[in-house]
Amino acid sequence: MQKVIFDTDPGVDDALALYYLHRHPDVELIGITTVFGNAPVALTARNALFLKEAWGIDAPVAAGAAGPVGAGGTEHWPVHIHGHDGLGNIGVPEPAGAPDPRPAHQLIIDLVRAHPGEVSLVAVARMTNLARALYEAPEIAGMVRQVILMGGAFAVPGNITPAAEANIFGDATAADAVFAAPWPVLAVGLDVTRQVEMTRAEIEELGAIGPDLALLRDLSLDYVGFYEALRHRGMVVHDCCACVALTDPALFRTRPARVRVLTEGIGIGMTVPAPEEMVFPPTDWDEVPVQAYAEGIDAGAVLQTIRRVITA
Ligand code: BDR
Ligand code: CA
């Protein structure tokens, strides 16, 4: 059983990822922390609580950062992708319960300290909560089992600028801190996630199975339309790819690298790897540990795995 804290900004693909973790037999979801990104943090926390109650998830939900620790934009929420409510314009009802009183970064610190060496952080949004946890309690880096993040564009263009992927762009300083910390990081970025598309027909089929998946279908339909308009076969399930990298790492080909994030200029948010096998003169990359990023994926097997887990 893997203990997991899920740091998220639900968010349509976040919702699928949350349901995947909840249903996976080898995952024990011990905390859900939310951050600004796909919507303001008040909405992402509300959405996480709503999904927790709708799907009967036990883990506490804590609201986190409302804006970045460094440069990054919060003014333009991606309502054309995730809807005005952050969950595909379904009209999210107010949850019955309240969030955990602690800020997200404090919940992360407390849970990691309570389970030293056991917790995996799966982070699929701005890395702000993780960076705050590191600033507040740097020693937790040595107590975390691994960090798997959805973010970055290593050998492909970004999705919010030609240089940057949205989760990294939204708080580049935080992302640079996460790659620089002495915990093992695997970045699952656009290089691989763009290949994993769930079609409208598949989502409709899943939605007919029962109420949990009907909710997932309903909140996904506008998001599918967004990707269809971009000539994708279906919706790109970015965040769930990071979850599958946790449960089924053999479906990914990874590459070791020291990674820095550009924190200013037109390339802000760009993830720049210094591959391990290359030799350079002294650079700023020498200061950070070797991490890893995904450069290949068995997209068909990842989709099958998602389907198997969420329909079991
Ligand atoms: C990432 O940005 C968000 O819109 C998605 O939820 C995903 O985490 C993809 O770039
Ligand atoms: Ca996300």
mmCIF file of N, CA and C and ligand atoms in Angstrom, residues 6-15 37-38 82 123-126 150 165 167 238-239, ligand 2:
data_model
loop_
_atom_site.group_PDB
_atom_site.id
_atom_site.type_symbol
_atom_site.label_atom_id
_atom_site.label_comp_id
_atom_site.label_asym_id
_atom_site.label_seq_id
_atom_site.Cartn_x
_atom_site.Cartn_y
_atom_site.Cartn_z
ATOM 1 N N PHE A 6 -2.300 13.970 -2.422
ATOM 2 C CA PHE A 6 -2.605 14.430 -3.780
ATOM 3 C C PHE A 6 -2.764 15.942 -3.738
ATOM 4 N N ASP A 7 -1.861 16.649 -4.408
ATOM 5 C CA ASP A 7 -1.896 18.115 -4.449
ATOM 6 C C ASP A 7 -2.451 18.521 -5.818
ATOM 7 N N THR A 8 -3.538 19.303 -5.836
ATOM 8 C CA THR A 8 -4.365 19.349 -7.037
ATOM 9 C C THR A 8 -5.121 20.666 -7.167
ATOM 10 N N ASP A 9 -5.654 20.922 -8.376
ATOM 11 C CA ASP A 9 -6.471 22.121 -8.609
ATOM 12 C C ASP A 9 -7.718 21.736 -9.416
ATOM 13 N N PRO A 10 -8.604 20.921 -8.854
ATOM 14 C CA PRO A 10 -9.714 20.391 -9.657
ATOM 15 C C PRO A 10 -10.602 21.488 -10.210
ATOM 16 N N GLY A 11 -10.731 21.489 -11.540
ATOM 17 C CA GLY A 11 -9.920 20.772 -12.539
ATOM 18 C C GLY A 11 -10.493 19.433 -12.965
ATOM 19 N N VAL A 12 -10.755 19.359 -14.320
ATOM 20 C CA VAL A 12 -11.417 18.182 -14.861
ATOM 21 C C VAL A 12 -10.474 16.989 -14.876
ATOM 22 N N ASP A 13 -9.273 17.136 -15.438
ATOM 23 C CA ASP A 13 -8.367 15.979 -15.455
ATOM 24 C C ASP A 13 -7.905 15.651 -14.042
ATOM 25 N N ASP A 14 -7.895 16.647 -13.156
ATOM 26 C CA ASP A 14 -7.623 16.392 -11.737
ATOM 27 C C ASP A 14 -8.675 15.464 -11.133
ATOM 28 N N ALA A 15 -9.933 15.662 -11.538
ATOM 29 C CA ALA A 15 -11.020 14.843 -10.975
ATOM 30 C C ALA A 15 -10.831 13.374 -11.347
ATOM 31 N N GLY A 37 -5.099 27.594 -9.720
ATOM 32 C CA GLY A 37 -4.585 27.076 -10.997
ATOM 33 C C GLY A 37 -5.685 27.030 -12.029
ATOM 34 N N ASN A 38 -6.380 25.900 -12.066
ATOM 35 C CA ASN A 38 -7.497 25.798 -13.009
ATOM 36 C C ASN A 38 -8.641 26.717 -12.603
ATOM 37 N N HIS A 82 -11.653 24.393 -18.184
ATOM 38 C CA HIS A 82 -12.195 23.681 -17.021
ATOM 39 C C HIS A 82 -13.554 24.206 -16.562
ATOM 40 N N ALA A 123 1.714 15.591 -7.299
ATOM 41 C CA ALA A 123 1.395 17.013 -7.403
ATOM 42 C C ALA A 123 1.047 17.335 -8.851
ATOM 43 N N VAL A 124 -0.182 17.780 -9.074
ATOM 44 C CA VAL A 124 -0.666 17.937 -10.448
ATOM 45 C C VAL A 124 -1.207 19.347 -10.686
ATOM 46 N N ALA A 125 -0.569 20.310 -10.052
ATOM 47 C CA ALA A 125 -1.015 21.703 -10.206
ATOM 48 C C ALA A 125 0.202 22.599 -9.964
ATOM 49 N N ARG A 126 -0.043 23.889 -9.743
ATOM 50 C CA ARG A 126 1.085 24.751 -9.378
ATOM 51 C C ARG A 126 1.787 24.133 -8.181
ATOM 52 N N MET A 150 2.882 16.257 -12.285
ATOM 53 C CA MET A 150 2.480 16.523 -13.663
ATOM 54 C C MET A 150 2.927 17.936 -13.953
ATOM 55 N N GLU A 165 4.822 24.758 -19.793
ATOM 56 C CA GLU A 165 3.595 24.017 -19.423
ATOM 57 C C GLU A 165 2.914 24.774 -18.281
ATOM 58 N N ASN A 167 1.303 24.185 -15.351
ATOM 59 C CA ASN A 167 1.548 24.010 -13.912
ATOM 60 C C ASN A 167 2.886 24.622 -13.479
ATOM 61 N N HIS A 238 -3.944 14.557 -18.583
ATOM 62 C CA HIS A 238 -2.612 14.890 -18.054
ATOM 63 C C HIS A 238 -2.382 14.326 -16.653
ATOM 64 N N ASP A 239 -3.273 14.715 -15.720
ATOM 65 C CA ASP A 239 -2.976 14.483 -14.306
ATOM 66 C C ASP A 239 -3.018 12.998 -13.947
HETATM 67 CA CA CA B 2 -4.217 19.888 -12.564
#
